[in-house]
Short mmCIF file of C-alpha atoms in Angstrom, two decimals:
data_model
loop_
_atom_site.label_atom_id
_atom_site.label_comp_id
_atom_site.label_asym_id
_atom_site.label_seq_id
_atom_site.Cartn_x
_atom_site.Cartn_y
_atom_site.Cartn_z
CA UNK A 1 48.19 18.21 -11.26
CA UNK A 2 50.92 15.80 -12.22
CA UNK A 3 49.21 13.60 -14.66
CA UNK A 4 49.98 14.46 -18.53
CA UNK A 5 47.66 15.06 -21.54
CA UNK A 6 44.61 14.93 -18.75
CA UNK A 7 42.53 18.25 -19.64
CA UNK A 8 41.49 18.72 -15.87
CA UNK A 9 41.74 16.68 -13.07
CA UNK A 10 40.03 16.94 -9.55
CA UNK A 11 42.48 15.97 -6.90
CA UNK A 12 41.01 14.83 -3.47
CA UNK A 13 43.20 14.33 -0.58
CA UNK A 14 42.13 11.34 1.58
CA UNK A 15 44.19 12.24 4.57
CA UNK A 16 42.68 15.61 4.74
CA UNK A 17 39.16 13.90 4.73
CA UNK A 18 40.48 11.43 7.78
CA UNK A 19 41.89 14.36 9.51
CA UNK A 20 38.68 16.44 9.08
CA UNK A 21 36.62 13.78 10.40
CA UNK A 22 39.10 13.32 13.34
CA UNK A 23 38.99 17.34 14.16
CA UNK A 24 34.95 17.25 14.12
CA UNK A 25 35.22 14.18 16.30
CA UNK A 26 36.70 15.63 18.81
CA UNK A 27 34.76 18.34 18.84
CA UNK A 28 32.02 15.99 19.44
CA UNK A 29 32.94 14.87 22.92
CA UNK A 30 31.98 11.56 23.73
CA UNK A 31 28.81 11.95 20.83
CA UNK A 32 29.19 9.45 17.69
CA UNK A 33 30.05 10.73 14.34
CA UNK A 34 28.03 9.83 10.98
CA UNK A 35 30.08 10.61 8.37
CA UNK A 36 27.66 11.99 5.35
CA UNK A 37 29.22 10.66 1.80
CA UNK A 38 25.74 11.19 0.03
CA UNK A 39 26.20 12.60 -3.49
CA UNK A 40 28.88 10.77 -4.35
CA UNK A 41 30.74 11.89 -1.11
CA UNK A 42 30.00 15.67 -2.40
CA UNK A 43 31.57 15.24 -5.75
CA UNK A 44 34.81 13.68 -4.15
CA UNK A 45 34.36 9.49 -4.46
CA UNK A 46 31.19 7.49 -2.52
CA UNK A 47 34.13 5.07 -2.00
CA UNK A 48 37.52 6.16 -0.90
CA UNK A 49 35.91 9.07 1.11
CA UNK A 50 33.81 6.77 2.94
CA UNK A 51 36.77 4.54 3.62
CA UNK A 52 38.65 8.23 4.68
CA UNK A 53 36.16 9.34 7.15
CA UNK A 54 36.37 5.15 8.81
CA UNK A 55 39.86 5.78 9.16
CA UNK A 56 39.32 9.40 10.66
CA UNK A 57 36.95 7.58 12.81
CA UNK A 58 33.39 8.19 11.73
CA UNK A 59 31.07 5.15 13.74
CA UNK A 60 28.81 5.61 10.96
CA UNK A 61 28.19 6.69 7.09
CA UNK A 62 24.84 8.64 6.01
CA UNK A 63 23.69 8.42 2.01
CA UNK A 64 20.37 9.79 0.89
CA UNK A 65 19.41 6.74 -1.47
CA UNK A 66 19.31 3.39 -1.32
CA UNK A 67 21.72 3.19 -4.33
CA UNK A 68 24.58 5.33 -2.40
CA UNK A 69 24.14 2.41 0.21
CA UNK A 70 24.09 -0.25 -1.86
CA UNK A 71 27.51 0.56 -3.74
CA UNK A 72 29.33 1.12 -0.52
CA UNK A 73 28.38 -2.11 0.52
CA UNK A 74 29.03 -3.90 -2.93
CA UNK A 75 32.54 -2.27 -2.43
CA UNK A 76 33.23 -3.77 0.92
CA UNK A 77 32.42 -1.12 2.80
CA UNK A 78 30.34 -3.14 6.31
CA UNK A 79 30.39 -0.05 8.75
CA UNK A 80 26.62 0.76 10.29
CA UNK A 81 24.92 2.96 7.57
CA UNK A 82 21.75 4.92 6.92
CA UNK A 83 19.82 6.00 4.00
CA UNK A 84 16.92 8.21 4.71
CA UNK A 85 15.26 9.52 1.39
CA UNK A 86 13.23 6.74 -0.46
CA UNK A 87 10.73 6.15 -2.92
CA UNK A 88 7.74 3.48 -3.08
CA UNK A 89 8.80 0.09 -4.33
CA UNK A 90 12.51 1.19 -3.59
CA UNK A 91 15.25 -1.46 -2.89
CA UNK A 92 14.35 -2.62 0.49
CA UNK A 93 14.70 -6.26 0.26
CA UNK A 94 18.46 -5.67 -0.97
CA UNK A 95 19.02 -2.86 1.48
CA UNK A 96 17.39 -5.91 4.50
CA UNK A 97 20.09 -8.37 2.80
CA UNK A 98 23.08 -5.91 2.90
CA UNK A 99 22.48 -4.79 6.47
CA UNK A 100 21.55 -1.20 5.72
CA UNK A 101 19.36 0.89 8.14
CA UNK A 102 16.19 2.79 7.03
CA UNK A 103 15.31 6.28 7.50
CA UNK A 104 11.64 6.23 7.60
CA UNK A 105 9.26 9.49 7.10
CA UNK A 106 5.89 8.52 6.86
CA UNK A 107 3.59 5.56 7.29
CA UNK A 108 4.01 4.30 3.94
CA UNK A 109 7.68 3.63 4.31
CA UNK A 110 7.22 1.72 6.99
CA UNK A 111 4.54 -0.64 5.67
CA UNK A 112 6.75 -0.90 2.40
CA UNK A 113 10.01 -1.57 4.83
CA UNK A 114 7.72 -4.59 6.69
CA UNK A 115 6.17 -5.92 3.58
CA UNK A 116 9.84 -6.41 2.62
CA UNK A 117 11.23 -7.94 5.71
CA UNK A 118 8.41 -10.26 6.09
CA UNK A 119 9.54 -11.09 2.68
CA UNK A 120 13.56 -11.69 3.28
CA UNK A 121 12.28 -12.95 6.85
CA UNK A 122 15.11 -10.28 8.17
CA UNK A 123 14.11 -7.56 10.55
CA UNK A 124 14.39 -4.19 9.57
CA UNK A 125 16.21 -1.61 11.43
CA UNK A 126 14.78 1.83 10.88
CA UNK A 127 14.97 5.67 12.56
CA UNK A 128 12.35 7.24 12.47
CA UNK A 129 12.98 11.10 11.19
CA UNK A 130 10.99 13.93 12.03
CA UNK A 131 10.06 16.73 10.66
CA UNK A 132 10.97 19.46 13.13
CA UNK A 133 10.66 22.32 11.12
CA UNK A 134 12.30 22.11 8.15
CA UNK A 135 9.12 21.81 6.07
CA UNK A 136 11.14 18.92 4.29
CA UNK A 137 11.26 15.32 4.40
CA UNK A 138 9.97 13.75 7.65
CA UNK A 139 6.93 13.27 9.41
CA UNK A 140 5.46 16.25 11.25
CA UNK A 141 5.03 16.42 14.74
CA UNK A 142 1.42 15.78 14.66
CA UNK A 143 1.87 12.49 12.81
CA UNK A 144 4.59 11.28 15.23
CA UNK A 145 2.64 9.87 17.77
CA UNK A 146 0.67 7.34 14.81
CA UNK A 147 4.25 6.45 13.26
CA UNK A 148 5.78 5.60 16.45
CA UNK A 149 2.93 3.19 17.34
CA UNK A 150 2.97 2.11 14.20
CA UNK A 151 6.92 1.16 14.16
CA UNK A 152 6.41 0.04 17.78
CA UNK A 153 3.26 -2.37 16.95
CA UNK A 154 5.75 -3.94 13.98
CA UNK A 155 8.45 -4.26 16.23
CA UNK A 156 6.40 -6.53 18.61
CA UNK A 157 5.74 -8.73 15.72
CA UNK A 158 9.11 -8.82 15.09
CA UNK A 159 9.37 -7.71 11.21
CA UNK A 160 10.88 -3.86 12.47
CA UNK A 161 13.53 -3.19 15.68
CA UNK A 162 13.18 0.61 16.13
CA UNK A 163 16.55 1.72 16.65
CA UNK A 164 16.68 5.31 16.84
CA UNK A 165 15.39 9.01 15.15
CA UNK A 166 16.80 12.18 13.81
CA UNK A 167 15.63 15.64 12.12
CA UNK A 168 17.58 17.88 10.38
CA UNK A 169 17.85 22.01 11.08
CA UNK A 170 16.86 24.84 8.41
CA UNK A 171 18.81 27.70 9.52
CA UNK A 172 22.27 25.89 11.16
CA UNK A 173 24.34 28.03 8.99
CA UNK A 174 23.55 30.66 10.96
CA UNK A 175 24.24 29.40 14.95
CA UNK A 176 22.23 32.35 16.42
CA UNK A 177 19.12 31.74 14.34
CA UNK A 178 16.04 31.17 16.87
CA UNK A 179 15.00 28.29 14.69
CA UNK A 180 18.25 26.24 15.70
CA UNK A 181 17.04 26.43 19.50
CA UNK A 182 13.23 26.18 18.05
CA UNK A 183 13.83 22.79 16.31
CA UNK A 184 15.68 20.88 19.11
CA UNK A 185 13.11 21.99 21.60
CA UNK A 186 10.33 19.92 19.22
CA UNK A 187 13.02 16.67 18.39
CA UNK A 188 13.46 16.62 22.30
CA UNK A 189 9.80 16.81 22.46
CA UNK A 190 9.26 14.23 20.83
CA UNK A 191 11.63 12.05 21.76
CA UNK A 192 9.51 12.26 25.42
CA UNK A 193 6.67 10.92 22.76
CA UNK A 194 8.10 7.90 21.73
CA UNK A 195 9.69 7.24 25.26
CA UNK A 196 5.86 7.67 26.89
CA UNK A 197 4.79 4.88 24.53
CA UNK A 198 7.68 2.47 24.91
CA UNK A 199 10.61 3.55 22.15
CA UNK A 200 14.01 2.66 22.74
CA UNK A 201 15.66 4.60 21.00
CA UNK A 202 19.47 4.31 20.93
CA UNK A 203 20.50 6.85 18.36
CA UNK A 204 19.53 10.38 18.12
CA UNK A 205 20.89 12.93 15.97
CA UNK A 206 19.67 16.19 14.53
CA UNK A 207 23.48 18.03 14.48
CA UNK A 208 24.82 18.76 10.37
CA UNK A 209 28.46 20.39 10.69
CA UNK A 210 27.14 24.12 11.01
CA UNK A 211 25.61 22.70 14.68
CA UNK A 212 28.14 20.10 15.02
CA UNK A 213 30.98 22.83 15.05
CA UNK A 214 28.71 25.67 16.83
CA UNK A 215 25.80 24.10 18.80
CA UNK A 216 26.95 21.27 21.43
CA UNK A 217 23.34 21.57 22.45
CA UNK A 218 22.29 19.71 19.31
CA UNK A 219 24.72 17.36 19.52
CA UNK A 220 22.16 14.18 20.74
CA UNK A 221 23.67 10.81 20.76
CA UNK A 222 25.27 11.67 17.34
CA UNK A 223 26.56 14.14 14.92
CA UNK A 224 26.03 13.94 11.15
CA UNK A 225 28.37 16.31 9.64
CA UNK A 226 28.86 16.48 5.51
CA UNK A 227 30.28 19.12 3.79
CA UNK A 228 32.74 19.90 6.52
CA UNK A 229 34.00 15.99 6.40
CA UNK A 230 35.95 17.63 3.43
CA UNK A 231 37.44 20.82 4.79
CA UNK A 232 34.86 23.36 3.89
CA UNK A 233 32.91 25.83 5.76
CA UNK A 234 29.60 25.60 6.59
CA UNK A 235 29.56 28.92 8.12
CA UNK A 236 32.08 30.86 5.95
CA UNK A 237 30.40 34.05 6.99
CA UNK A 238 31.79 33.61 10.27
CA UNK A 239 35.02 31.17 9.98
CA UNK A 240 37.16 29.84 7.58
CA UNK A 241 38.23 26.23 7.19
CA UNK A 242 41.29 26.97 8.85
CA UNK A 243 39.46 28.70 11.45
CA UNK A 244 37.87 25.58 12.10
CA UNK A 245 40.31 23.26 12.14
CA UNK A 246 39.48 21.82 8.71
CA UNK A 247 41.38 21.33 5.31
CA UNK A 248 39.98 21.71 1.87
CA UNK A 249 40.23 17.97 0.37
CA UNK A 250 39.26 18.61 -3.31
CA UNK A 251 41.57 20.82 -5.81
CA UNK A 252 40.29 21.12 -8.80
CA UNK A 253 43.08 21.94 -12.21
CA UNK A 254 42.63 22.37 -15.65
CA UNK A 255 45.52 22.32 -18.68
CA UNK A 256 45.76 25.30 -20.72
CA UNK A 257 44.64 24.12 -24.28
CA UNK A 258 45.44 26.91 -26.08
CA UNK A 259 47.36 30.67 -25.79
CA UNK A 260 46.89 33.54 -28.75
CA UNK A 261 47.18 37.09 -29.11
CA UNK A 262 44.07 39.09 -30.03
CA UNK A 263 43.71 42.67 -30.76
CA UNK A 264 41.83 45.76 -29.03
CA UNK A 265 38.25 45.56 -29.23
CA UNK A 266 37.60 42.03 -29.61
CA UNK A 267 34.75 40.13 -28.44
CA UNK A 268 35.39 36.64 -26.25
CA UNK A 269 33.13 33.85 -26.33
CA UNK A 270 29.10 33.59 -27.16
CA UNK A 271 27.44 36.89 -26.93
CA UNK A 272 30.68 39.07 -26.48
CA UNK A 273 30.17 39.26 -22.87
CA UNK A 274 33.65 40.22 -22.17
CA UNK A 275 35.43 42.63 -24.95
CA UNK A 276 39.38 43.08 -24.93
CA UNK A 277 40.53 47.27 -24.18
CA UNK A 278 44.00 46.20 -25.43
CA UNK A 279 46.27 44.17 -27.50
CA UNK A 280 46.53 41.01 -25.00
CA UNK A 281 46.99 37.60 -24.82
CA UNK A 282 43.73 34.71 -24.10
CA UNK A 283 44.29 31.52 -22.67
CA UNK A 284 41.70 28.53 -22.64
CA UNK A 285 41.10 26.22 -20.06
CA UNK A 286 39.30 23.32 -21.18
CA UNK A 287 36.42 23.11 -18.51
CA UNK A 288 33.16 24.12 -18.75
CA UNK A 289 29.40 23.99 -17.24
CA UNK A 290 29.21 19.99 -18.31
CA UNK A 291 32.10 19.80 -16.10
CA UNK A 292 30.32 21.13 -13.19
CA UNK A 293 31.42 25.05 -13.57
CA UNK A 294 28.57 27.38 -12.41
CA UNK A 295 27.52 29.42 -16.10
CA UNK A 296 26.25 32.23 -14.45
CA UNK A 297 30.45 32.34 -12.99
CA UNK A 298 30.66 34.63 -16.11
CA UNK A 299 33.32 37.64 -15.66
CA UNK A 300 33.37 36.37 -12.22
CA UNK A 301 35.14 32.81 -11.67
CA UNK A 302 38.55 33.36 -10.13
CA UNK A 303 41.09 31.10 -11.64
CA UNK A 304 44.85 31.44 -10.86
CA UNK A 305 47.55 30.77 -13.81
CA UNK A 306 51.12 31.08 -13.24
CA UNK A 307 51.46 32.53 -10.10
CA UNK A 308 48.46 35.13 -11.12
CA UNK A 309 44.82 35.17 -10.09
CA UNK A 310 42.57 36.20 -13.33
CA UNK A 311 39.02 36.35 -13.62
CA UNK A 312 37.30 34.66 -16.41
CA UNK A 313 36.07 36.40 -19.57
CA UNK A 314 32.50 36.23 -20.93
CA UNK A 315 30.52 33.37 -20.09
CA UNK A 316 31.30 29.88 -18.85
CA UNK A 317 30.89 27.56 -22.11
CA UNK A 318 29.81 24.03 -22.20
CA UNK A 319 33.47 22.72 -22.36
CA UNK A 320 35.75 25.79 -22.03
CA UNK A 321 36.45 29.11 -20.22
CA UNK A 322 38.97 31.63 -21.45
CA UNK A 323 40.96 33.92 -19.37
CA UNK A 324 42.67 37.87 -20.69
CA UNK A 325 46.46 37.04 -18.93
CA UNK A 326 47.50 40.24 -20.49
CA UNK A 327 49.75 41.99 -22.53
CA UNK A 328 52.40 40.53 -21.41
CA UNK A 329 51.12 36.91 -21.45
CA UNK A 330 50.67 36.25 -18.37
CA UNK A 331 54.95 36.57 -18.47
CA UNK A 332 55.29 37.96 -14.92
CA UNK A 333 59.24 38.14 -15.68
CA UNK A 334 59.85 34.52 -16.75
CA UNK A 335 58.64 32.60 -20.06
CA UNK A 336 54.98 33.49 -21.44
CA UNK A 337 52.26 31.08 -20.47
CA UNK A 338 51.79 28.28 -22.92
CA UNK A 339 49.53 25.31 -23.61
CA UNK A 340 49.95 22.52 -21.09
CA UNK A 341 50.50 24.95 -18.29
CA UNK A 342 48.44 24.09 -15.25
CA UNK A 343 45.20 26.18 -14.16
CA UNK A 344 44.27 25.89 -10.52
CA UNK A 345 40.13 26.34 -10.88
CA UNK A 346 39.74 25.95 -6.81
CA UNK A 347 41.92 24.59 -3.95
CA UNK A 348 42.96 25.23 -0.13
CA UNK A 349 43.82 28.95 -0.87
CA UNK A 350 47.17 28.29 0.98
CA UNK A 351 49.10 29.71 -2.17
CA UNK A 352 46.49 32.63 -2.47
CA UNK A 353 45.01 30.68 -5.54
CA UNK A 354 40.50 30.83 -5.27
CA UNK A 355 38.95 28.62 -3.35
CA UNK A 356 35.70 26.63 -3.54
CA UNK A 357 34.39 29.49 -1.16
CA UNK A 358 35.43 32.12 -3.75
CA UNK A 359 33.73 30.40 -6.58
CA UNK A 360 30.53 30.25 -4.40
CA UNK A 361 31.01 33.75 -3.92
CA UNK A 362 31.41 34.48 -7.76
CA UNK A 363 28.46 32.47 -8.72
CA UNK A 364 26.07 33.81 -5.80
CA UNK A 365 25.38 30.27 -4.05
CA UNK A 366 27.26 28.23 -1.63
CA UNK A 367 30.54 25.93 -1.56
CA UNK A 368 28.63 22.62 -1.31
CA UNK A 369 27.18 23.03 -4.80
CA UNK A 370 30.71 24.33 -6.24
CA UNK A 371 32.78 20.55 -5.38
CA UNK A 372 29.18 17.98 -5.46
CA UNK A 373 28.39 19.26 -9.51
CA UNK A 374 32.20 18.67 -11.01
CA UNK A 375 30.84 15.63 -13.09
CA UNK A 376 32.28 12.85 -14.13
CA UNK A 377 34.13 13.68 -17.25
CA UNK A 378 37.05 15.00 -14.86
CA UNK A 379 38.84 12.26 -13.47
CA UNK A 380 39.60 12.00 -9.57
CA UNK A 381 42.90 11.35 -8.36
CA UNK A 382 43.12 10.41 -5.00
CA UNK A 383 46.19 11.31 -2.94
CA UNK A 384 47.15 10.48 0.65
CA UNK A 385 46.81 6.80 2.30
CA UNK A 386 43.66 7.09 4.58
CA UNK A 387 41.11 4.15 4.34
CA UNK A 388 43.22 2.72 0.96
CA UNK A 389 45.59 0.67 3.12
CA UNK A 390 48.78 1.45 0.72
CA UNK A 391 49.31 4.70 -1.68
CA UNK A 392 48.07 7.19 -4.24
CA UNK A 393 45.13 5.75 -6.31
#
């Protein structure tokens, strides 16, 4: 982190995201790639990541809500996009006029979506999504056949051009898992559905990066790959990043605030979670859980300081974590740590510093969570030239 007097900083490397989204390409075959930059691109930018993964050459961009869609497009960002989860009286008449396509998962949707294109008098493009057994959003297989007529019945009256469908897996994170198999079996199904009553559909997908990078039989007409667009592992029970061909784009750093010497036997932070065994020396980082930390990272959160890899003592605050760099002050034969020194929360792990994996590990949930919750009080800085057209921003 080069930028002075900034507390913490999240730096995302754009040329990693193109170079991801290249690698899972690839791996694709001649299959299109949807980009997902939902979530504000997991915690890394809606914006310059989506411009990234273009450059990397994702066909497509996925968002969850109409908002997500709407501020890519307000930014100049015109490549095909989707946004699948939406709520009654949502946006549709601005997502009509900004060219955005509709995921649709049940009836209501769709009569919303028509009421608003007979409205703008522009025809709505919308995939249908299915419910293959997720048991989440989507229609379930037994309300298929009604939603296809219904889409197809619109279509003929021109207010609706039914341009493709997609499901999404429950268990891709683990390749083997007979639900994987289980799931396609019903989205090919049904896919012979809509075909039997007339669908054309040019775009299927059901493939997230866990299938993309282990199941080419999910792979469809498309894959839709998200976390591993930035360099993390879906599966990281079974590969790494590196493994995969992928490269961690966030790094997320912190500047120590504060260094002091404390005694033997002294309590650190609320509740005295953590209690000093010697005469040592406490260093505070000034990031917290309202900067996206996981609390319950307590005594657990690795964080690396001068060369050294520490653990954090007692609990994760609101705004602060503290670290016991030792007797010697976290010295390691040159000058004693001091204020302004740079903390290295998570990053690629190519120095031996923690990772976004580790602090999944340390908080007992999973490396997407870790990089989309760092909130907005730490700045991004985005490094690389991918999708910017010139340099750092």
């Amino acid at each position: 982190m080069s930028t002075p007097g900034m507390p913490a900083c999240a730096v995302v490397d754009l040329d990693a995201i193109r170079d991801n989204v290249a690698a899972l390409r690839d791996r694709a075959g001649g299959a299109e790639l949807m980009a997902v930059v939902k979530a504000d691109a997991y915690g890394h930018g809606l914006v310059p990541s989506a411009r990234a993964a273009l450059a990397g050459g994702a066909s497509w961009l996925g968002v969850a809500q109409l908002s997500e869609a709407l501020e890519l497009r307000a930014a100049g960002v015109r490549a095909p996009l989707l946004a699948w989860l939406t709520v009654p009286h949502d946006a549709y008449a601005e997502a009509l006029r900004q060219d955005v396509e509709l995921g649709i998962s049940a009836g209501w949707a769709l009569a919303e979506v028509a009421a608003a294109a007979r409205a703008t008098g522009i025809t709505a493009r919308v995939q249908l999504k299915l419910d293959t057994g997720l048991g989440r959003n989507g229609v379930t297989p037994a309300d298929w056949p009604d939603l296809v007529e219904a889409a197809l019945k619109l279509q003929a009256d021109g207010l609706v051009e039914l341009v493709g469908a997609f499901s999404h897996l429950a268990w891709a994170d683990e390749p083997a898992h007979p639900t994987v198999t289980a799931q396609a079996a019903v989205f090919r199904e049904a896919l012979e559905v809509a075909a039997a009553r007339g669908a054309r559909l040019g775009l299927t997908h059901l493939a997230n990066s866990a299938a993309a990078l282990t199941r080419p039989d999910t792979t469809f007409d498309m894959v839709r790959p998200g976390l591993a667009v930035y360099g993390l592992s879906p599966i990281p029970q079974l590969a790494s990043p590196a493994e995969l061909g992928l490269r961690p784009a966030m790094s997320l750093y912190g500047r120590v605030a504060l260094v002091k010497r404390i005694p033997a036997g002294h309590g650190v932070s609320y509740g005295h979670a953590y209690t000093t065994t010697e005469p040592t020396t406490l260093a505070l980082v000034p990031l917290g859980y309202a900067d996206g930390l996981p609390r319950h990272a307590g005594n657990a959160g690795p964080v690396q300081l001068g060369g050294r890899r520490y653990t954090i003592a007692g609990r994760v605050c609101m705004d602060q974590v503290v670290l016991d760099i030792g007797p010697d002050g976290g010295a390691a034969g040159g000058p004693p740590l001091a204020a302004g020194d740079v903390a290295v929360i998570f990053g690629d792990g190519s120095d031996g510093g923690p990772t976004a994996q580790d602090w999944a590990d340390a908080a007992g949930t999973i490396s997407y969570e870790i990089v989309s919750r760092i909130g907005a009080r730490v700045p991004r800085r985005y490094v690389g030239t991918a999708g910017t057209g010139g340099g750092e921003t």
